[in-house]
Short mmCIF file of C-alpha atoms in Angstrom, two decimals:
data_model
loop_
_atom_site.label_atom_id
_atom_site.label_comp_id
_atom_site.label_asym_id
_atom_site.label_seq_id
_atom_site.Cartn_x
_atom_site.Cartn_y
_atom_site.Cartn_z
CA MET A 1 -4.62 -25.26 3.09
CA THR A 2 -5.03 -22.90 0.15
CA ALA A 3 -3.87 -24.97 -2.82
CA ASP A 4 -7.42 -24.88 -4.18
CA LEU A 5 -7.50 -21.07 -4.39
CA LEU A 6 -6.93 -19.80 -7.93
CA ASN A 7 -6.97 -16.01 -7.62
CA ILE A 8 -6.89 -13.13 -5.20
CA PHE A 9 -10.69 -12.82 -5.05
CA GLU A 10 -10.85 -16.39 -3.74
CA TYR A 11 -8.20 -15.51 -1.13
CA GLU A 12 -10.44 -12.63 -0.04
CA GLN A 13 -13.34 -15.00 0.44
CA ARG A 14 -11.16 -17.42 2.41
CA ALA A 15 -10.04 -14.53 4.63
CA ARG A 16 -13.66 -13.52 5.17
CA ASP A 17 -14.40 -17.06 6.31
CA THR A 18 -11.29 -17.18 8.53
CA LEU A 19 -11.07 -13.82 10.28
CA ALA A 20 -13.13 -12.46 13.14
CA ALA A 21 -15.73 -10.10 11.70
CA PRO A 22 -14.27 -6.89 13.21
CA ALA A 23 -10.83 -7.71 11.79
CA PHE A 24 -12.15 -8.50 8.31
CA ASP A 25 -14.32 -5.39 8.36
CA TYR A 26 -11.34 -3.28 9.37
CA TYR A 27 -9.21 -4.61 6.53
CA ALA A 28 -11.90 -4.67 3.86
CA SER A 29 -14.02 -1.57 4.39
CA GLY A 30 -13.77 1.84 2.79
CA ALA A 31 -14.95 5.26 3.87
CA HIS A 32 -18.65 6.14 4.01
CA ASP A 33 -20.47 4.49 1.07
CA GLY A 34 -17.38 2.75 -0.27
CA LEU A 35 -17.63 4.33 -3.71
CA ALA A 36 -13.90 5.12 -3.92
CA LEU A 37 -13.11 1.63 -2.69
CA ARG A 38 -15.19 0.01 -5.43
CA ASP A 39 -14.12 2.46 -8.14
CA ASN A 40 -10.43 1.74 -7.56
CA ARG A 41 -11.24 -1.77 -8.76
CA ALA A 42 -13.83 -0.87 -11.41
CA ALA A 43 -11.49 1.62 -13.08
CA TYR A 44 -9.24 -1.21 -14.22
CA ASP A 45 -12.22 -2.91 -15.82
CA ARG A 46 -12.92 0.23 -17.84
CA LEU A 47 -9.50 -0.01 -19.50
CA ARG A 48 -9.00 -2.30 -22.48
CA LEU A 49 -5.74 -3.67 -23.89
CA ALA A 50 -4.80 -3.29 -27.56
CA TYR A 51 -2.36 -6.22 -27.65
CA ARG A 52 0.43 -6.72 -30.17
CA VAL A 53 0.87 -9.91 -32.17
CA LEU A 54 3.78 -11.67 -33.88
CA VAL A 55 6.20 -10.55 -31.21
CA ASP A 56 8.77 -13.06 -29.94
CA VAL A 57 7.66 -13.67 -26.36
CA SER A 58 9.43 -17.00 -25.90
CA LYS A 59 11.62 -15.39 -23.26
CA ARG A 60 10.08 -12.95 -20.80
CA SER A 61 11.21 -11.04 -17.73
CA ALA A 62 9.20 -8.91 -15.33
CA ALA A 63 12.33 -7.77 -13.48
CA THR A 64 12.74 -4.04 -12.94
CA THR A 65 14.00 -1.57 -10.33
CA VAL A 66 12.24 0.68 -7.82
CA LEU A 67 14.33 3.63 -6.67
CA GLY A 68 17.35 1.72 -7.94
CA THR A 69 16.50 -1.43 -5.97
CA PRO A 70 16.20 -4.54 -8.17
CA VAL A 71 12.84 -6.30 -7.84
CA SER A 72 11.66 -9.46 -9.55
CA MET A 73 8.47 -7.78 -10.77
CA PRO A 74 6.86 -4.33 -10.60
CA VAL A 75 4.86 -5.27 -7.49
CA VAL A 76 5.72 -4.18 -3.95
CA ILE A 77 3.86 -4.67 -0.68
CA SER A 78 1.94 -1.56 0.32
CA PRO A 79 1.79 -0.57 3.99
CA THR A 80 -1.18 -1.99 5.86
CA ALA A 81 -1.74 -1.86 9.60
CA PHE A 82 -2.12 -4.54 12.24
CA HIS A 83 -1.01 -7.78 10.57
CA GLY A 84 -1.29 -9.42 13.97
CA MET A 85 -5.06 -9.56 13.55
CA ALA A 86 -4.59 -11.77 10.47
CA HIS A 87 -1.95 -14.20 11.73
CA ALA A 88 0.18 -14.78 14.81
CA ASP A 89 3.40 -14.26 12.81
CA ALA A 90 2.09 -10.84 11.74
CA GLU A 91 4.51 -8.61 9.83
CA LEU A 92 7.34 -11.14 10.20
CA ALA A 93 5.52 -13.54 7.87
CA THR A 94 4.86 -10.76 5.38
CA ALA A 95 8.48 -9.61 5.38
CA ARG A 96 9.79 -13.12 4.80
CA ALA A 97 7.38 -13.72 1.93
CA ALA A 98 8.32 -10.39 0.33
CA SER A 99 12.01 -11.25 0.51
CA ASP A 100 11.45 -14.71 -0.96
CA ALA A 101 9.49 -13.12 -3.80
CA GLY A 102 12.31 -10.67 -4.53
CA THR A 103 10.39 -7.52 -3.76
CA ILE A 104 10.05 -4.68 -1.23
CA MET A 105 7.91 -4.63 1.89
CA ILE A 106 6.69 -1.22 3.04
CA LEU A 107 6.10 -1.57 6.79
CA SER A 108 3.24 0.41 8.30
CA SER A 109 3.82 2.79 11.19
CA LEU A 110 0.85 0.97 12.73
CA SER A 111 2.50 -2.45 12.69
CA ASN A 112 2.09 -4.97 15.48
CA THR A 113 5.78 -5.87 15.20
CA ALA A 114 8.75 -3.62 15.97
CA VAL A 115 10.61 -2.32 12.95
CA GLU A 116 13.88 -3.83 14.15
CA ASP A 117 12.35 -7.30 14.27
CA VAL A 118 10.81 -6.95 10.82
CA VAL A 119 14.09 -5.84 9.22
CA ALA A 120 15.91 -8.68 10.98
CA ALA A 121 13.40 -11.20 9.60
CA ALA A 122 13.63 -9.89 6.05
CA ALA A 123 16.32 -11.00 3.62
CA GLY A 124 15.34 -8.16 1.28
CA PRO A 125 14.58 -4.45 1.43
CA VAL A 126 12.12 -2.96 3.93
CA TRP A 127 10.79 0.58 3.61
CA PHE A 128 8.95 2.38 6.40
CA GLN A 129 5.62 4.18 6.07
CA LEU A 130 5.45 7.24 8.30
CA TYR A 131 2.67 9.23 9.92
CA VAL A 132 3.70 12.54 11.47
CA TYR A 133 2.56 12.81 15.09
CA ARG A 134 1.67 16.01 16.89
CA ASP A 135 4.69 15.14 19.01
CA ARG A 136 7.33 16.12 16.49
CA GLU A 137 10.18 14.90 18.70
CA ALA A 138 8.62 11.45 18.80
CA THR A 139 8.30 11.55 15.01
CA ALA A 140 11.93 12.61 14.59
CA GLY A 141 13.02 9.85 16.95
CA LEU A 142 11.06 7.29 14.95
CA VAL A 143 12.63 8.42 11.68
CA ARG A 144 16.11 8.05 13.14
CA ARG A 145 15.18 4.71 14.64
CA VAL A 146 13.96 3.18 11.38
CA GLU A 147 17.08 4.34 9.56
CA ALA A 148 19.24 2.78 12.27
CA ALA A 149 17.18 -0.42 11.99
CA GLY A 150 18.13 -0.76 8.33
CA CYS A 151 15.06 0.50 6.46
CA GLU A 152 15.98 1.77 3.01
CA ALA A 153 13.35 4.48 2.42
CA ILE A 154 10.68 6.54 4.20
CA VAL A 155 7.17 6.61 2.72
CA LEU A 156 5.26 9.59 4.12
CA THR A 157 1.47 9.24 4.05
CA VAL A 158 -0.10 12.64 3.34
CA ASP A 159 -3.78 11.87 2.73
CA ALA A 160 -4.81 11.32 6.36
CA PRO A 161 -4.86 14.58 8.35
CA ARG A 162 -7.92 12.98 9.93
CA LEU A 163 -9.12 9.42 9.59
CA GLY A 164 -11.83 8.78 7.02
CA ARG A 165 -15.10 7.64 8.57
CA ARG A 166 -15.22 3.89 8.19
CA GLU A 167 -18.69 3.01 9.33
CA ALA A 168 -17.94 -0.68 9.84
CA ASP A 169 -15.28 0.28 12.39
CA VAL A 170 -17.67 2.67 14.10
CA ARG A 171 -20.32 -0.03 14.31
CA ASN A 172 -17.78 -2.54 15.65
CA ARG A 173 -16.15 0.02 18.00
CA PHE A 174 -12.89 -1.14 16.48
CA HIS A 175 -9.94 -1.71 18.80
CA LEU A 176 -6.92 -3.95 18.78
CA PRO A 177 -7.36 -7.39 20.34
CA GLU A 178 -5.68 -8.07 23.66
CA GLY A 179 -1.92 -8.35 23.30
CA LEU A 180 -1.59 -6.25 20.14
CA SER A 181 -0.32 -2.67 20.04
CA VAL A 182 1.31 -0.08 17.79
CA ARG A 183 4.72 -1.48 18.60
CA ASN A 184 6.82 1.20 16.94
CA MET A 185 5.29 3.89 19.14
CA LEU A 186 5.35 2.04 22.48
CA PRO A 187 8.54 3.75 23.70
CA ASP A 188 6.85 7.14 23.30
CA GLY A 189 3.66 6.04 25.05
CA TYR A 190 1.58 6.02 21.86
CA GLY A 191 1.12 2.29 21.41
CA ASP A 192 -2.46 1.84 22.57
CA VAL A 193 -5.45 1.83 20.21
CA SER A 194 -8.07 2.28 22.89
CA GLN A 195 -10.73 -0.27 23.74
CA GLN A 196 -12.63 2.50 25.51
CA ALA A 197 -13.42 4.71 22.52
CA ALA A 198 -17.09 5.52 22.00
CA GLU A 199 -16.83 4.71 18.28
CA SER A 200 -13.68 3.58 16.42
CA GLY A 201 -10.59 3.33 18.58
CA LEU A 202 -8.36 4.03 15.57
CA ALA A 203 -10.29 7.20 14.75
CA ALA A 204 -9.82 8.33 18.35
CA TYR A 205 -6.09 7.52 18.06
CA PHE A 206 -5.75 9.68 14.94
CA GLU A 207 -7.71 12.58 16.37
CA SER A 208 -5.55 12.76 19.46
CA LEU A 209 -2.10 11.95 18.09
CA ILE A 210 -1.67 12.49 14.31
CA ASP A 211 -0.72 16.02 13.24
CA PRO A 212 -3.35 17.60 10.93
CA SER A 213 -1.17 20.68 10.35
CA LEU A 214 1.35 18.81 8.16
CA SER A 215 2.07 20.81 5.01
CA TRP A 216 4.52 21.09 2.14
CA SER A 217 6.70 23.32 4.31
CA ASP A 218 7.41 20.31 6.56
CA ILE A 219 8.99 18.20 3.81
CA ALA A 220 12.37 19.90 4.18
CA TRP A 221 12.25 19.25 7.94
CA LEU A 222 11.66 15.55 7.36
CA GLN A 223 14.43 15.38 4.78
CA SER A 224 16.81 16.98 7.29
CA LEU A 225 16.25 14.10 9.72
CA THR A 226 17.49 11.30 7.51
CA THR A 227 19.72 10.32 4.63
CA LEU A 228 17.05 7.92 3.36
CA PRO A 229 15.07 8.71 0.21
CA LEU A 230 11.63 10.17 0.92
CA ILE A 231 8.53 9.07 -0.99
CA ILE A 232 5.20 10.89 -0.64
CA LYS A 233 2.15 8.62 -0.61
CA GLY A 234 -1.33 9.91 -1.33
CA ILE A 235 -0.95 11.99 -4.50
CA VAL A 236 -3.84 12.08 -7.02
CA ARG A 237 -3.40 15.54 -8.61
CA ALA A 238 -0.94 16.83 -11.21
CA ASP A 239 -0.24 20.05 -9.28
CA ASP A 240 0.58 18.11 -6.12
CA ALA A 241 2.87 15.87 -8.16
CA ARG A 242 4.72 18.94 -9.43
CA GLN A 243 5.03 20.19 -5.83
CA ALA A 244 6.61 16.87 -4.93
CA VAL A 245 9.12 17.30 -7.76
CA ASP A 246 9.92 20.81 -6.53
CA ALA A 247 10.35 19.49 -2.98
CA GLY A 248 13.07 17.15 -4.18
CA VAL A 249 11.55 13.89 -2.98
CA ALA A 250 12.62 10.63 -4.55
CA GLY A 251 9.20 9.40 -5.52
CA ILE A 252 5.45 9.52 -5.06
CA VAL A 253 2.71 6.96 -4.64
CA VAL A 254 -0.50 7.67 -6.52
CA SER A 255 -2.89 6.49 -3.84
CA ASN A 256 -6.24 7.32 -2.27
CA HIS A 257 -5.53 5.16 0.80
CA GLY A 258 -7.41 2.23 -0.65
CA GLY A 259 -10.66 4.20 -0.68
CA ARG A 260 -10.49 4.56 3.10
CA GLN A 261 -10.16 8.34 3.39
CA LEU A 262 -12.19 10.69 1.16
CA ASP A 263 -15.07 8.79 -0.38
CA THR A 264 -15.85 9.56 -4.05
CA SER A 265 -12.16 10.39 -4.59
CA ILE A 266 -10.75 9.65 -8.03
CA ALA A 267 -9.67 6.08 -8.74
CA THR A 268 -5.91 5.88 -8.70
CA ILE A 269 -5.48 4.34 -12.16
CA ASP A 270 -7.67 7.20 -13.49
CA ALA A 271 -5.42 9.74 -11.75
CA LEU A 272 -2.18 8.20 -12.99
CA PRO A 273 -1.93 9.57 -16.57
CA ALA A 274 -2.18 13.24 -15.52
CA VAL A 275 0.28 12.70 -12.68
CA ALA A 276 2.76 10.95 -14.96
CA ASP A 277 2.44 13.76 -17.52
CA ALA A 278 3.11 16.35 -14.82
CA VAL A 279 6.16 14.53 -13.48
CA GLN A 280 7.80 13.88 -16.86
CA GLY A 281 10.15 11.29 -15.40
CA ARG A 282 11.69 13.62 -12.81
CA LEU A 283 10.83 11.22 -9.99
CA GLU A 284 9.55 7.67 -9.76
CA ILE A 285 5.84 6.96 -9.56
CA LEU A 286 4.29 4.03 -7.73
CA LEU A 287 0.57 3.35 -7.58
CA ASP A 288 -1.71 1.41 -5.28
CA GLY A 289 -5.43 0.82 -4.94
CA GLY A 290 -7.53 -1.88 -6.55
CA VAL A 291 -4.76 -4.06 -8.01
CA ARG A 292 -6.07 -7.62 -8.10
CA ARG A 293 -4.89 -9.08 -11.43
CA GLY A 294 -1.73 -9.27 -13.48
CA THR A 295 -3.44 -7.24 -16.19
CA ASP A 296 -3.90 -4.46 -13.60
CA VAL A 297 -0.14 -4.38 -13.09
CA LEU A 298 0.44 -4.21 -16.82
CA LYS A 299 -2.05 -1.36 -17.24
CA ALA A 300 -0.49 0.67 -14.43
CA VAL A 301 3.02 0.27 -15.86
CA ALA A 302 1.74 1.20 -19.31
CA LEU A 303 0.28 4.43 -17.93
CA GLY A 304 3.45 5.51 -16.14
CA ALA A 305 3.91 3.63 -12.87
CA GLN A 306 7.30 2.15 -12.09
CA ALA A 307 5.56 -0.43 -9.91
CA VAL A 308 2.30 -1.06 -8.10
CA GLY A 309 1.66 -1.73 -4.44
CA VAL A 310 -0.74 -4.36 -3.13
CA GLY A 311 -2.23 -4.08 0.35
CA ARG A 312 -5.43 -5.97 1.04
CA PRO A 313 -4.44 -9.01 -1.08
CA ILE A 314 -1.42 -9.48 1.21
CA LEU A 315 -3.71 -9.50 4.24
CA TRP A 316 -6.00 -12.05 2.56
CA GLY A 317 -3.02 -14.32 1.95
CA LEU A 318 -1.75 -13.82 5.48
CA ALA A 319 -5.13 -14.65 7.00
CA ALA A 320 -5.57 -17.71 4.80
CA ASP A 321 -2.17 -19.33 5.26
CA GLY A 322 0.40 -17.10 6.96
CA GLN A 323 3.71 -16.63 5.14
CA ALA A 324 2.79 -19.29 2.58
CA GLY A 325 -0.44 -17.45 1.80
CA VAL A 326 1.37 -14.16 1.23
CA ALA A 327 3.88 -15.96 -0.97
CA ARG A 328 1.09 -17.52 -3.02
CA VAL A 329 -0.69 -14.18 -3.51
CA LEU A 330 2.54 -12.69 -4.86
CA SER A 331 3.07 -15.77 -7.03
CA ILE A 332 -0.42 -15.45 -8.52
CA LEU A 333 0.27 -11.84 -9.49
CA ARG A 334 3.63 -12.85 -10.97
CA GLU A 335 2.06 -15.67 -13.02
CA GLU A 336 -0.81 -13.48 -14.22
CA LEU A 337 1.55 -10.64 -15.17
CA ASP A 338 3.79 -13.04 -17.08
CA LEU A 339 0.78 -14.35 -19.02
CA ALA A 340 -0.48 -10.81 -19.70
CA MET A 341 2.94 -9.75 -20.99
CA ALA A 342 3.09 -12.76 -23.31
CA LEU A 343 -0.39 -12.20 -24.70
CA ALA A 344 0.10 -8.43 -25.04
CA GLY A 345 3.34 -8.80 -26.97
CA ALA A 346 5.52 -7.26 -24.26
CA PRO A 347 8.35 -9.62 -23.30
CA ALA A 348 10.01 -7.13 -20.91
CA ILE A 349 8.90 -4.31 -18.66
CA ASP A 350 10.30 -1.64 -20.98
CA ALA A 351 8.05 -3.03 -23.74
CA ILE A 352 4.92 -2.21 -21.72
CA SER A 353 4.00 1.10 -23.31
CA ALA A 354 1.02 3.44 -23.26
CA ASP A 355 -0.15 2.34 -26.74
CA LEU A 356 -1.23 -0.97 -25.19
CA ILE A 357 -4.10 0.90 -23.53
CA ALA A 358 -7.07 1.16 -25.85
CA LYS A 359 -9.12 3.42 -23.57
CA VAL A 360 -7.49 6.00 -21.32
CA PRO A 361 -9.57 7.79 -18.66
#
């Protein structure tokens, strides 16, 4: 049981105690020295809140929209791979908890559960995170398949032409446990994350299958495959944000892949103000990386994010207590955000403004 756990950091510790070491290491580790991983978190601690007083906060609402979809709070579930290592119910538990919380689940391409089953289990919106494979026909088929399954958006990850070197996975010779696979790619023969790799099986999977030639010129091709809105995930620069606007995508995610790709990359909350200034409201901005407290959510919204995504905290909840653990993690963030809004003098999301931030990167 997890009733004694008060915050997301305690859920992380419970997950560490619960999971097999290779699984926890896979979820928790960053690239190389882990500087980007740690700085994603530390960057929030560098920001201070200049709260308002004598504001009527007796009634508060964190409700907002993301790409026109109503959500109960500006928190969505970021795509993370291989939920089956955390709990037997895998992505089904996560999808159900997201729906119950009134928010969006972004399903990873590297899920252990087929997209059709996840959408069927969810009572709310599911988006699909996409990697582009060297086999472009397989990629096109997957895009059409997820639209037919009922996904409501495509989230294209663009910061992984190769996999960042995650030394814990190399040391563990990471591979999926028996019985787990990349279910969405099984029909195309790309479902196996090898147990025979000399180092990390996932790194070997990326090197052989994921297309490193993906460029801005391919965005129009992807858009031609689907009627779903396209969101680009992995933006940290103003010029890339402007390119996304010019490409006509629906949104971007300011993200450095949770510190798992290029180590020493800029913390996402530090990158957000310049990106928001470049975009000027012409598309929606989400942000992920390092969000662990309700005050983090408030800071990100104040600096221009429509919503934040949480990844690892969902896995900690899933490992600790399945669907109930995911639900509790989301509830903690909701409760902490509500308290932060009350104490900051911001009774609604549109009252969370940039002047609440006392120190901007």
